[in-house]
Tab-separated table of C-alpha atoms in Angstrom:
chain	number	residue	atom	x	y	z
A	1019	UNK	CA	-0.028	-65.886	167.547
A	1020	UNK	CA	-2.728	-65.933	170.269
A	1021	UNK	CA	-5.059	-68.875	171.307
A	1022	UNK	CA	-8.880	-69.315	171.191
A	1023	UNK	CA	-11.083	-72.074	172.559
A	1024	UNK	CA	-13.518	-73.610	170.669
A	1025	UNK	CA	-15.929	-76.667	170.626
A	1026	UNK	CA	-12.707	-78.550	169.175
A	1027	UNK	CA	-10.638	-77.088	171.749
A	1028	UNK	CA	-7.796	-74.794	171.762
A	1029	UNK	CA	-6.393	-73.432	168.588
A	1030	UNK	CA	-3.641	-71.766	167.692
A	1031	UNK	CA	-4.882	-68.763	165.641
A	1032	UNK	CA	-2.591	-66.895	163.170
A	1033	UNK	CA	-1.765	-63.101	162.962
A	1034	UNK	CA	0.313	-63.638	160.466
A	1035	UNK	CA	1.069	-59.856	158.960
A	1036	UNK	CA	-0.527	-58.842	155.780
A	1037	UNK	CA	0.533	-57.037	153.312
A	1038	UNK	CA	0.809	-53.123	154.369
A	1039	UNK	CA	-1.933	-51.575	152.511
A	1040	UNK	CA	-0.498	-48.431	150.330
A	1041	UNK	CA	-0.784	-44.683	150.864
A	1042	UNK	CA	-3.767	-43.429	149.488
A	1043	UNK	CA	-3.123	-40.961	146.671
A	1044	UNK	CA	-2.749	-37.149	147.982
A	1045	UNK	CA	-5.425	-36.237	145.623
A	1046	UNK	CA	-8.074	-37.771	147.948
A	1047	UNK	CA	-10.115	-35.073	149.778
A	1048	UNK	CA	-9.010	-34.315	153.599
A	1049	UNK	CA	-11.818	-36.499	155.099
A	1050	UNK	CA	-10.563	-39.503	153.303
A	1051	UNK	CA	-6.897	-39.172	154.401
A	1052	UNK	CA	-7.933	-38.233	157.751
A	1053	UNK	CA	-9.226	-42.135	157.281
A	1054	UNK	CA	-6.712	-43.509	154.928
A	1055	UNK	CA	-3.300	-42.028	155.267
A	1056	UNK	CA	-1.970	-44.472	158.184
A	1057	UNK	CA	-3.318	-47.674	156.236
A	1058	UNK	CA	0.364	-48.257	155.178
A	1059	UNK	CA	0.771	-48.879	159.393
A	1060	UNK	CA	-1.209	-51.493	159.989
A	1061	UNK	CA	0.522	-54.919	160.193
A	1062	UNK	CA	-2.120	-56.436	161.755
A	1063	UNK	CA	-6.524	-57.466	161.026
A	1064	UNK	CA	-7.684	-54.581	163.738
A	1065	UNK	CA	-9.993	-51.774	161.874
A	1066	UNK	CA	-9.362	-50.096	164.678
A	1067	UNK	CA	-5.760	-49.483	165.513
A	1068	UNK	CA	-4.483	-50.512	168.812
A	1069	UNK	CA	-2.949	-49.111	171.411
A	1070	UNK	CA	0.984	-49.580	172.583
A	1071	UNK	CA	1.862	-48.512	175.875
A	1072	UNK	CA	5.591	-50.566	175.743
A	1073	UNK	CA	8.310	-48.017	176.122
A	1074	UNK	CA	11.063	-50.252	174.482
A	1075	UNK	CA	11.066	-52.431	171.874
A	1076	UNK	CA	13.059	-55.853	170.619
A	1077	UNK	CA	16.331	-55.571	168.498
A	1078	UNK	CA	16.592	-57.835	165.807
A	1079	UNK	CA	16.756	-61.401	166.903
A	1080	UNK	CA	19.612	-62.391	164.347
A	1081	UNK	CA	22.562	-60.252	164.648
A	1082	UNK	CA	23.053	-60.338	161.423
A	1083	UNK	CA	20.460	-57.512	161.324
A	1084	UNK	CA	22.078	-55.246	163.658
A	1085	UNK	CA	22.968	-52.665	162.855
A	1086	UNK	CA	24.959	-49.770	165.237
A	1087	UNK	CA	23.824	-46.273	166.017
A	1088	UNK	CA	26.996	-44.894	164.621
A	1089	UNK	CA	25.907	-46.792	161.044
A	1090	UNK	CA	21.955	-46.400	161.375
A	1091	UNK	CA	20.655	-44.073	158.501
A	1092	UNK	CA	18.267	-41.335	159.690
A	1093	UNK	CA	14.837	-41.209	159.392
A	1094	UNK	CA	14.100	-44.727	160.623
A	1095	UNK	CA	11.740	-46.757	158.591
A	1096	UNK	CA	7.990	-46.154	160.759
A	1097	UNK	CA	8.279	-49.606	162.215
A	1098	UNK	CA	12.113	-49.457	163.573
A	1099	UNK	CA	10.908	-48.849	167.073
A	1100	UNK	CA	13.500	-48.258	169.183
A	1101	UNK	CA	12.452	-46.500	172.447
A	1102	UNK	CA	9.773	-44.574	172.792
A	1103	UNK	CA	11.092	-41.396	173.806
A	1104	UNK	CA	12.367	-41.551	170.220
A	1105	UNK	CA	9.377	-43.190	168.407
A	1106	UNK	CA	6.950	-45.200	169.227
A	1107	UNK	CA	3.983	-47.161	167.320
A	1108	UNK	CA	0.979	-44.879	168.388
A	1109	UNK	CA	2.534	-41.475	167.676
A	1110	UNK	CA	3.944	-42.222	164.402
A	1111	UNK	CA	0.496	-43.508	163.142
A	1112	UNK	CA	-0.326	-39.814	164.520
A	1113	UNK	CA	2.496	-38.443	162.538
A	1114	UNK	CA	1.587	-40.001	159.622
A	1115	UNK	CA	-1.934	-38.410	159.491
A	1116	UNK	CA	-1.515	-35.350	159.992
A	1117	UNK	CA	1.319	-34.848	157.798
A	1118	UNK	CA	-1.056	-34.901	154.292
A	1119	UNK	CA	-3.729	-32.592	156.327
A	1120	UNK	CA	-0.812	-30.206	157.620
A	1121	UNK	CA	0.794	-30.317	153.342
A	1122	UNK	CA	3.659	-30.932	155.405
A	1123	UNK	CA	5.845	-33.482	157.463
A	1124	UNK	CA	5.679	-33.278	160.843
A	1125	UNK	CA	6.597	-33.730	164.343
A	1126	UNK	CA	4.386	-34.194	167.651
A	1127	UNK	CA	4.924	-32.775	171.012
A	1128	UNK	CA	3.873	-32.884	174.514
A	1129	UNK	CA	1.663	-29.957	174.133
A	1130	UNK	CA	1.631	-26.837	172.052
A	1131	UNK	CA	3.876	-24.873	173.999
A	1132	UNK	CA	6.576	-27.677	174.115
A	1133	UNK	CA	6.479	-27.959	170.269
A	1134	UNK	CA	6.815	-23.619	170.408
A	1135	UNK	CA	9.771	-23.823	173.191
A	1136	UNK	CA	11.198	-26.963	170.797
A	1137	UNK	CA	11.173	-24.657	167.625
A	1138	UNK	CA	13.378	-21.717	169.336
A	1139	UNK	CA	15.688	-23.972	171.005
A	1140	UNK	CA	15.835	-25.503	167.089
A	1141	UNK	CA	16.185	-21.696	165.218
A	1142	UNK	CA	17.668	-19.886	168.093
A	1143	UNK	CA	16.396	-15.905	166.213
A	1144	UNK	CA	18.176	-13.276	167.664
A	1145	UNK	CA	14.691	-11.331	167.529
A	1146	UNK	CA	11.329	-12.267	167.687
A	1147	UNK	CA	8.384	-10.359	166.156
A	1148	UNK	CA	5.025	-11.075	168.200
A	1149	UNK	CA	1.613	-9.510	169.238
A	1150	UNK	CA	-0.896	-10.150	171.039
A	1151	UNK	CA	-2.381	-13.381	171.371
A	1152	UNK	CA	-1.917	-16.198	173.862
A	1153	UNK	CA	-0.244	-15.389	176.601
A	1154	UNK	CA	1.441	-18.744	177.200
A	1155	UNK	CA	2.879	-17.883	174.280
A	1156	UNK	CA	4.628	-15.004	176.210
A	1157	UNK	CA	5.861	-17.422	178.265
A	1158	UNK	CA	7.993	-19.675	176.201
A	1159	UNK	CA	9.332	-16.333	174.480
A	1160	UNK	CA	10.172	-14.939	178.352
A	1161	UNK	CA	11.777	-17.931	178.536
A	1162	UNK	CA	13.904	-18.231	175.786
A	1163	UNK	CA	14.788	-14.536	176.142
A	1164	UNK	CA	16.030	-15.361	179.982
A	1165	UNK	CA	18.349	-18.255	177.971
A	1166	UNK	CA	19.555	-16.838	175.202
A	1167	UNK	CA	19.189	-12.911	175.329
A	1168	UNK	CA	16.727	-12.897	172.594
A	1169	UNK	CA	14.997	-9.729	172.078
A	1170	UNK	CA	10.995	-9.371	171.694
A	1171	UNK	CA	9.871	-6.838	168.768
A	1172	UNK	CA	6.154	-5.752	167.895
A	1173	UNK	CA	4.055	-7.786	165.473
A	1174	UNK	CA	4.197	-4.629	163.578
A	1175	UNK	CA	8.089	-3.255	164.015
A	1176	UNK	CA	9.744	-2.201	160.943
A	1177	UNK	CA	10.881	-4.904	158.292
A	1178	UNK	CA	14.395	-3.164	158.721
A	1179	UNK	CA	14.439	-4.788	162.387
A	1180	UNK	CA	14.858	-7.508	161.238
A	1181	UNK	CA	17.092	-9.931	160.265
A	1182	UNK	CA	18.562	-13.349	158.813
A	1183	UNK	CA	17.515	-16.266	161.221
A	1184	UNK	CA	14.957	-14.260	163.001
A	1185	UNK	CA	11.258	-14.891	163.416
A	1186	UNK	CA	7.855	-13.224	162.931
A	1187	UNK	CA	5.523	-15.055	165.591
A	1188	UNK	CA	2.041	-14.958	164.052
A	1189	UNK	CA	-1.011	-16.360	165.412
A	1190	UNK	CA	-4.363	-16.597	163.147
A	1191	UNK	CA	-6.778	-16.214	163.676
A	1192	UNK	CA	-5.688	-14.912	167.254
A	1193	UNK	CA	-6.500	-15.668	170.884
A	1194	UNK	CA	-8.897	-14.815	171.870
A	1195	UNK	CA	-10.753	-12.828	169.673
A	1196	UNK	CA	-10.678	-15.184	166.501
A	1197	UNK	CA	-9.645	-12.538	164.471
A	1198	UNK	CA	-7.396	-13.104	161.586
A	1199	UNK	CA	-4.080	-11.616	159.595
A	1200	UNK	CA	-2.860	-11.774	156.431
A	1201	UNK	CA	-0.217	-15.011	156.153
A	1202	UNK	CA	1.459	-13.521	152.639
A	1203	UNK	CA	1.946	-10.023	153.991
A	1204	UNK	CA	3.869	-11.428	156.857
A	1205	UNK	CA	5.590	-13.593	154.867
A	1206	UNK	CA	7.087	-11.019	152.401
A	1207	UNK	CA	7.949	-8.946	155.509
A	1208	UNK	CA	9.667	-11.384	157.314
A	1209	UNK	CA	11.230	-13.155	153.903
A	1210	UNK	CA	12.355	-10.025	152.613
A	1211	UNK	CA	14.531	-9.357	155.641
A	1212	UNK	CA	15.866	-12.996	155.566
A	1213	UNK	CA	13.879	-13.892	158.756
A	1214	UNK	CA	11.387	-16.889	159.112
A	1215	UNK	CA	7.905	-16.667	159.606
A	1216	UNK	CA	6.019	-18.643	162.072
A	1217	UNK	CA	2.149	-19.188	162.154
A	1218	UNK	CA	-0.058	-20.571	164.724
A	1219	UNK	CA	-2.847	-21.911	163.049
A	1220	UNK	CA	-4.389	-23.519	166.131
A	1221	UNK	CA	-7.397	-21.643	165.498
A	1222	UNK	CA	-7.892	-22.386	162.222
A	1223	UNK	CA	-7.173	-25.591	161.841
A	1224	UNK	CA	-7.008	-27.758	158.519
A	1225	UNK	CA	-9.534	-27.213	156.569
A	1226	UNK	CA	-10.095	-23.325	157.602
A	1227	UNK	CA	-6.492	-22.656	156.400
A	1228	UNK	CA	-3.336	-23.652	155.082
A	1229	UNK	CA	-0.384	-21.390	156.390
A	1230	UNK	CA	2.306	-22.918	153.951
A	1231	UNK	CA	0.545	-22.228	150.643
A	1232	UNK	CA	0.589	-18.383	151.993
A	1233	UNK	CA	4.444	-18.498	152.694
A	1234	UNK	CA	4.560	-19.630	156.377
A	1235	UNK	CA	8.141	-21.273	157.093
A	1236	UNK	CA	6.734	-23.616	159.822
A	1237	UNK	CA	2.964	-24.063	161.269
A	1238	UNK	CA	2.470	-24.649	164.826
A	1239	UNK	CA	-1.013	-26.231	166.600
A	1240	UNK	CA	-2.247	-26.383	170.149
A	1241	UNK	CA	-3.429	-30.419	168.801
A	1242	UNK	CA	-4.973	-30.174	172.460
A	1243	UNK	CA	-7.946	-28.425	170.936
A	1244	UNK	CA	-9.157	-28.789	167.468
A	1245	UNK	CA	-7.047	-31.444	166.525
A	1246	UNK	CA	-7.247	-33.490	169.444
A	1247	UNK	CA	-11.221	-31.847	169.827
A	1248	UNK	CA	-12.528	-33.958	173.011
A	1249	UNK	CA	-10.690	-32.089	175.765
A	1250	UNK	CA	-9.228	-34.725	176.543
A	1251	UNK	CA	-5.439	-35.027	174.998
A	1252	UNK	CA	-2.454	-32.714	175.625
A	1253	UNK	CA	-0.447	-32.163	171.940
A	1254	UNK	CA	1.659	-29.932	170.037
A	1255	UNK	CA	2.463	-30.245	166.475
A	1256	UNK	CA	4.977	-28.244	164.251
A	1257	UNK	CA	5.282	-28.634	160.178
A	1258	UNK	CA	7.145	-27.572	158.046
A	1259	UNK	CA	8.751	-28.250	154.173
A	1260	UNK	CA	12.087	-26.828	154.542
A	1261	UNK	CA	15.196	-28.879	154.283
A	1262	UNK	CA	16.218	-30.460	157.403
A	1263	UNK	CA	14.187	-28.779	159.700
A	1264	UNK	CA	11.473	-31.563	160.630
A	1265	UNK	CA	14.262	-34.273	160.841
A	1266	UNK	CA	16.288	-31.939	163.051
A	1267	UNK	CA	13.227	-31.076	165.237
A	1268	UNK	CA	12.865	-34.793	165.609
A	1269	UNK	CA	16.333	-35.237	166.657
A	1270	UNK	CA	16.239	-32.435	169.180
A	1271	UNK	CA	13.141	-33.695	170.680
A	1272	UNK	CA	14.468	-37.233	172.062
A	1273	UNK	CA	16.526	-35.075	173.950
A	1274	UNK	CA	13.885	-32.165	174.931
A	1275	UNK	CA	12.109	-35.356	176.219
A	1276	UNK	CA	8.850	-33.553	175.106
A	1277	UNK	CA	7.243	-36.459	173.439
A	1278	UNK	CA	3.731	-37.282	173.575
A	1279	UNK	CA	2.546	-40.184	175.698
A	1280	UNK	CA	0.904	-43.294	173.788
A	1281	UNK	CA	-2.568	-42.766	175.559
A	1282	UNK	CA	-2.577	-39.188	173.958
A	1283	UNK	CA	-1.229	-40.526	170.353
A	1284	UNK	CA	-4.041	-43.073	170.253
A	1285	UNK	CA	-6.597	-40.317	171.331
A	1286	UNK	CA	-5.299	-38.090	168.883
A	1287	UNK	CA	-5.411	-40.613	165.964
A	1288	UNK	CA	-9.295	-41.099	167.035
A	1289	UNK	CA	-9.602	-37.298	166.627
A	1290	UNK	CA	-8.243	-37.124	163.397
A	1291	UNK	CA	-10.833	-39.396	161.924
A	1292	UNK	CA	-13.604	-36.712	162.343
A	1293	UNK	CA	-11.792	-33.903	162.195
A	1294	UNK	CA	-13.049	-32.290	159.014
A	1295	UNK	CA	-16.796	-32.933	160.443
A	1296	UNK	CA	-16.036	-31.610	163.498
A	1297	UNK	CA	-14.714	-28.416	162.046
A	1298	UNK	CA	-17.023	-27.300	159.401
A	1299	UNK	CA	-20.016	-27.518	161.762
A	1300	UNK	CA	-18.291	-25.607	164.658
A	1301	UNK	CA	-17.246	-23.005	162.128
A	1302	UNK	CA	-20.403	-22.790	160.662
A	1303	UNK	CA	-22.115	-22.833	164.178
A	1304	UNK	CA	-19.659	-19.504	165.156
A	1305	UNK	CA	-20.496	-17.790	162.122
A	1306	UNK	CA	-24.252	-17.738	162.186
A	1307	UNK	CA	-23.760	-17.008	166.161
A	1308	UNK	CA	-21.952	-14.322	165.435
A	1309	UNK	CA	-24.014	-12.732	162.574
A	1310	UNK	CA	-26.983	-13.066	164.797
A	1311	UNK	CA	-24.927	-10.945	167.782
A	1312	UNK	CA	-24.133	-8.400	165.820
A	1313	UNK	CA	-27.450	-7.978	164.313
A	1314	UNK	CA	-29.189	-7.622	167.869
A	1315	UNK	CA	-26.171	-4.809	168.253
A	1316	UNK	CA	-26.943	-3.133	165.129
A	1317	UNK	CA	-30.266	-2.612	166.122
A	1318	UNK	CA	-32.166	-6.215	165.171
A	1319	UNK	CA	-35.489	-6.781	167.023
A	1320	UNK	CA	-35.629	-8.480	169.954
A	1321	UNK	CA	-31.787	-6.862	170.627
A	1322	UNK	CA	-32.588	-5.065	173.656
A	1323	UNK	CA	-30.809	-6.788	175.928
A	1324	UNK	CA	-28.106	-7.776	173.921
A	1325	UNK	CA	-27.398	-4.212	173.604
A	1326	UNK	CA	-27.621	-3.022	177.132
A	1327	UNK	CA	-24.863	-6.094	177.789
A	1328	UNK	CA	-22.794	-6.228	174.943
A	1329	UNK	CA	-20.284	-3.491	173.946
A	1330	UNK	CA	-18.907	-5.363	170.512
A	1331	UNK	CA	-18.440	-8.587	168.967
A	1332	UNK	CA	-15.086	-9.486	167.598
A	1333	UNK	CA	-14.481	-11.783	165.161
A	1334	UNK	CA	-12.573	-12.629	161.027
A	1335	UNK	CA	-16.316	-12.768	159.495
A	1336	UNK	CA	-16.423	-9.509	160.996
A	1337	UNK	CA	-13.348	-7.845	159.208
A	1338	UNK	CA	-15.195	-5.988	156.504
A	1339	UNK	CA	-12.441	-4.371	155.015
A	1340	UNK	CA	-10.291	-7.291	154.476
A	1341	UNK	CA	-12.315	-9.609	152.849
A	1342	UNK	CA	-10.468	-9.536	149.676
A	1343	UNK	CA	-7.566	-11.531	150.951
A	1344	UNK	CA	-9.088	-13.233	154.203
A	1345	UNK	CA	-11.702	-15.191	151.561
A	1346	UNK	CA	-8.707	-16.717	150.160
A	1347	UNK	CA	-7.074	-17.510	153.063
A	1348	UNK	CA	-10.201	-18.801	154.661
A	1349	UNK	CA	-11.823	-20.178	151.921
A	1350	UNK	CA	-13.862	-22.762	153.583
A	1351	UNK	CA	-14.787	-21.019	156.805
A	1352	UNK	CA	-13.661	-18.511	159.444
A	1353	UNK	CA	-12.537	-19.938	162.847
A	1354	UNK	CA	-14.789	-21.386	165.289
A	1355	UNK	CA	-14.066	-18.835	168.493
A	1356	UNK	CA	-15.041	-15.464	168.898
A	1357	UNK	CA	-14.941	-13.067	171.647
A	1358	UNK	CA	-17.810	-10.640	172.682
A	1359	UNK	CA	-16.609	-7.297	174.999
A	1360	UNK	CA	-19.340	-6.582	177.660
A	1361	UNK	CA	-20.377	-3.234	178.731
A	1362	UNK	CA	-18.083	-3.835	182.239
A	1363	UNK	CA	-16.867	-6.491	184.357
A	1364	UNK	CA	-19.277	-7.245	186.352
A	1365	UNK	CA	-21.129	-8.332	183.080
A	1366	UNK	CA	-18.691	-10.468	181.797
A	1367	UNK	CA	-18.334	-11.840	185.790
A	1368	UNK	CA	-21.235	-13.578	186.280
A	1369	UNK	CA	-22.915	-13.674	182.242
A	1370	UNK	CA	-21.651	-17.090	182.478
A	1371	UNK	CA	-23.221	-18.380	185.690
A	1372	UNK	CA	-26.469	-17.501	183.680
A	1373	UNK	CA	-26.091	-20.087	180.919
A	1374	UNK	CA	-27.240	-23.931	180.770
A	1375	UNK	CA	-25.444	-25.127	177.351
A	1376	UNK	CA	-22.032	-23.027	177.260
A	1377	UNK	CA	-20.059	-24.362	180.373
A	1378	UNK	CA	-17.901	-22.211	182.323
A	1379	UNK	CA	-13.806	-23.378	181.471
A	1380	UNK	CA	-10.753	-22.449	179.771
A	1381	UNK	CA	-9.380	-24.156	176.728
A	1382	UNK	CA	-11.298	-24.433	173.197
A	1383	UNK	CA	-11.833	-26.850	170.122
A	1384	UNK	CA	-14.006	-29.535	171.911
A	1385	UNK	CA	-17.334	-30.799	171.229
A	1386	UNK	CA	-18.815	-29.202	173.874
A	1387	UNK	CA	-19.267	-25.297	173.833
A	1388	UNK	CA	-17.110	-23.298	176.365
A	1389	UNK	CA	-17.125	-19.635	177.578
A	1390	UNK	CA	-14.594	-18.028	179.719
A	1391	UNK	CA	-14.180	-15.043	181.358
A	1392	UNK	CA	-10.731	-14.973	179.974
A	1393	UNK	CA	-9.621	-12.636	182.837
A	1394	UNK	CA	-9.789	-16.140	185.009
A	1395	UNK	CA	-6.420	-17.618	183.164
A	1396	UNK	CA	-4.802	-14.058	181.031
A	1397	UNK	CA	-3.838	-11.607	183.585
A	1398	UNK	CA	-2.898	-9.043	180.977
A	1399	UNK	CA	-6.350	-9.053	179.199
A	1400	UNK	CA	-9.398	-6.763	179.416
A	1401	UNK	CA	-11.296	-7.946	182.096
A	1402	UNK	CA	-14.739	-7.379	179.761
A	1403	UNK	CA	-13.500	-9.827	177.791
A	1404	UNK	CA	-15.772	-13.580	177.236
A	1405	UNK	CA	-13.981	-16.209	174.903
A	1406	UNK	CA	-16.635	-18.178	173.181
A	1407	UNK	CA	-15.393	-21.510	171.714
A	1408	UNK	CA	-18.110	-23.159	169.792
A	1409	UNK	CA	-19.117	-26.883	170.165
A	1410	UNK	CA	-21.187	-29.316	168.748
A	1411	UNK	CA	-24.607	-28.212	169.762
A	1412	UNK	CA	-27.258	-27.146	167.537
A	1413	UNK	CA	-26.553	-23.041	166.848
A	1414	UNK	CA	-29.962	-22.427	167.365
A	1415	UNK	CA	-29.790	-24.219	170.946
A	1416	UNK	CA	-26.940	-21.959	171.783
A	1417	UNK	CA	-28.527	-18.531	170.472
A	1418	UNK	CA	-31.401	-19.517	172.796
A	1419	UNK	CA	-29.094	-20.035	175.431
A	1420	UNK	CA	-27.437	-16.818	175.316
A	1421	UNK	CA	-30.113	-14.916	174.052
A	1422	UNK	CA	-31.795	-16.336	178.091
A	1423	UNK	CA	-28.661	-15.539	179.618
A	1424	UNK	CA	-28.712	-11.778	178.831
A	1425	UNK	CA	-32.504	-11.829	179.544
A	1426	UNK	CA	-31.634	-13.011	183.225
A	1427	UNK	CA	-28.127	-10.952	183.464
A	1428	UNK	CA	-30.098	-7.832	182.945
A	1429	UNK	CA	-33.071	-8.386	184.789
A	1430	UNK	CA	-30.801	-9.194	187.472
A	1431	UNK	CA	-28.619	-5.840	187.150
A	1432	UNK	CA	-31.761	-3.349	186.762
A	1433	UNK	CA	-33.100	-5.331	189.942
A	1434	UNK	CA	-30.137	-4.525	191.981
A	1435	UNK	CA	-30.247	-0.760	190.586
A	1436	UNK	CA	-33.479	-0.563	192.067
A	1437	UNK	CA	-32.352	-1.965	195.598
A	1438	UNK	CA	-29.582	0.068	195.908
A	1439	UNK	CA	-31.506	3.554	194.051
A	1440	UNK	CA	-34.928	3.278	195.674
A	1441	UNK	CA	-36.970	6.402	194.603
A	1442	UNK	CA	-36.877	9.353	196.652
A	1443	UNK	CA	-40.016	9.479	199.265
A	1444	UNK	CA	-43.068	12.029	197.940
């Protein structure tokens, strides 16, 4: 109850609860539950849903109603708040969205690489089967090895290395090209062996794929970037449909302590709402930024200086030859990064500085478009190497700001050419 003045004074003004509104049927499209999948939540008249910062919450005022922790019944209704290191308001509402876009339940993490160091301390694999991709990545894995003695295999080691209770770490599409691998062909590798098979789908997030319906055992996300898509929210989320494995993640993680903070659950519920949106024009954005790049480098006019900068383009829309399963897998779009290899490093040093729209940082999955020279924050990678995350913008305003950028990067290189070769005297 809360009070409001008015020309007859102070009243008392009701919130009495209403009714909680129903799930809305899974057959809806991913735009409406991204809406409509937390209206069973809301106990209160806000359209927009509020914020809880409390970290602990009332028991039951007659004790009647209390009940033990030894007799409490696991999973706790949504609204049996306890303390928020458990649940809490804000991130179950998060929870409870992404679960029908994810096909999955899930749980929500501090980041992405808590939810990754949260799943090995969960499966504890003797081996783990990983390539390439994000090197923080590499870093929970170097950790868990220091803990537990686990051993790192190739992406690509023989199934017979393999075995029951280990895990095939996939990422696709991968860091930080945006190329992608086939989920099912993993899947029967790693199944076959009796191992598990992990995919990080952070970039391709829902909508661009759906990891479980190609045999993934659990799906990770960086929720930092698409999901969270502001740059402006740290999250990790992990899903999964085997038995027991969500509720024990869940249980593991009030002790990990790696929840997610109530500002970040509230920002990530905002996210969700225009998620789909969001997507579908980055990933349309990348792919006819892409297509135009490798036109100028297979000989399209007006290339020229694409072509004395640019070694290759990497990206999925690029993988010719496996089109027949990465259509399926990507039905609705390829991922909304790509990478471009410059000639050397000085190129792929200062292209940046020469661009107005694409700003100069790490991290992906915003609204605004970012490029990095990804030698900045991977210390392992080729140092020719940009990352190109694609925002919001208008594709056309980016190909013009790129297409400028070369202009000016190559100007500048044939001027200093000259300074430093000046021709020889008569």
């Amino acid at each position: 109850m809360s009070l409001s003045a008015s020309s007859d004074g102070i009243k008392a003004i009701s919130h009495t609860d209403p009714p909680p509104s129903s799930s809305p049927p899974s057959t809806h499209h991913p735009s409406t539950l991204a809406i409509h999948a937390d209206d069973q939540l809301n106990r209160s008249t806000d359209v927009s849903p509020a914020l809880h910062v409390s970290t602990t919450f009332r028991y039951a005022r007659d004790p009647n109603d209390l009940v033990p922790a030894k007799d409490q019944k696991t999973p706790h209704p949504p609204d049996a708040h306890i303390y928020s290191r458990e649940t809490a308001p804000t991130s179950t509402r998060l929870e409870t969205l992404l679960t029908p876009l994810l096909h999955a339940p899930c749980v929500t993490y501090s980041s992405g690489l808590a939810a990754l160091h949260a799943l090995y301390v969960f499966l504890r694999p003797a081996r783990v089967s990983i390539g390439q991709g994000y090197h923080g990545s590499h870093g929970v894995l170097a950790l868990q090895t220091k803990l537990t003695g686990c051993r790192v295999l190739a992406l690509d080691c023989a199934a017979d290395d393999l075995g029951p209770g280990d895990v095939v770490h996939l990422e696709t599409p991968v860091n930080p090209t945006g190329e992608a691998f086939c989920i099912k062909a993993f899947a029967e590798k790693a199944h076959a062996r009796g191992a598990y098979l992990l995919v990080d789908a952070t970039f391709g997030p829902p909508g661009l794929q759906d990891p479980l319906e190609w045999g993934a055992d659990v799906v990770m996300h960086a929720g930092t970037k698409y999901l969270g898509g502001h740059s402006d929210l740290l999250c990790g989320v992990l899903a999964s449909r085997r038995d027991g494995w969500v509720q024990g993640l869940r249980g593991e993680r009030t002790y990990l302590g790696s929840v997610m903070g109530s500002l970040e659950g509230w920002l990530g519920v905002r996210s969700l709402r225009t998620l789909e949106v969001r997507v579908q024009r980055q990933s349309g954005s990348c792919g006819r930024l892409v297509s135009w790049l490798h036109g100028m480098l297979e000989g399209a006019g007006g290339g020229e200086m694409v072509r004395e900068a640019v070694e290759r383009v990497r990206h999925a829309s690029l993988q010719a030859e496996d089109m027949e399963w990465l259509r399926q897998q990507m039905p609705n779009g390829y991922g909304p990064v790509f990478a471009i290899m410059m000639k050397n490093e000085g190129l792929a040093r200062r292209l940046p500085s020469k661009l107005e729209l694409f700003q100069h940082a790490t991290s992906l999955g915003g609204v605004e478009s970012l490029i990095e020279w990804r030698a900045m924050s991977d210390a392992k990678i080729d140092t020719r190497i940009l990352r190109i995350s694609v925002g919001l913008e208008h594709w056309e305003d980016l190909r013009d700001d790129l297409s400028r950028g070369f202009r000016a990067l190559i100007e500048e290189e044939n001027t200093a050419n000259a300074t430093s070769n000046p021709p020889a005297p008569p």
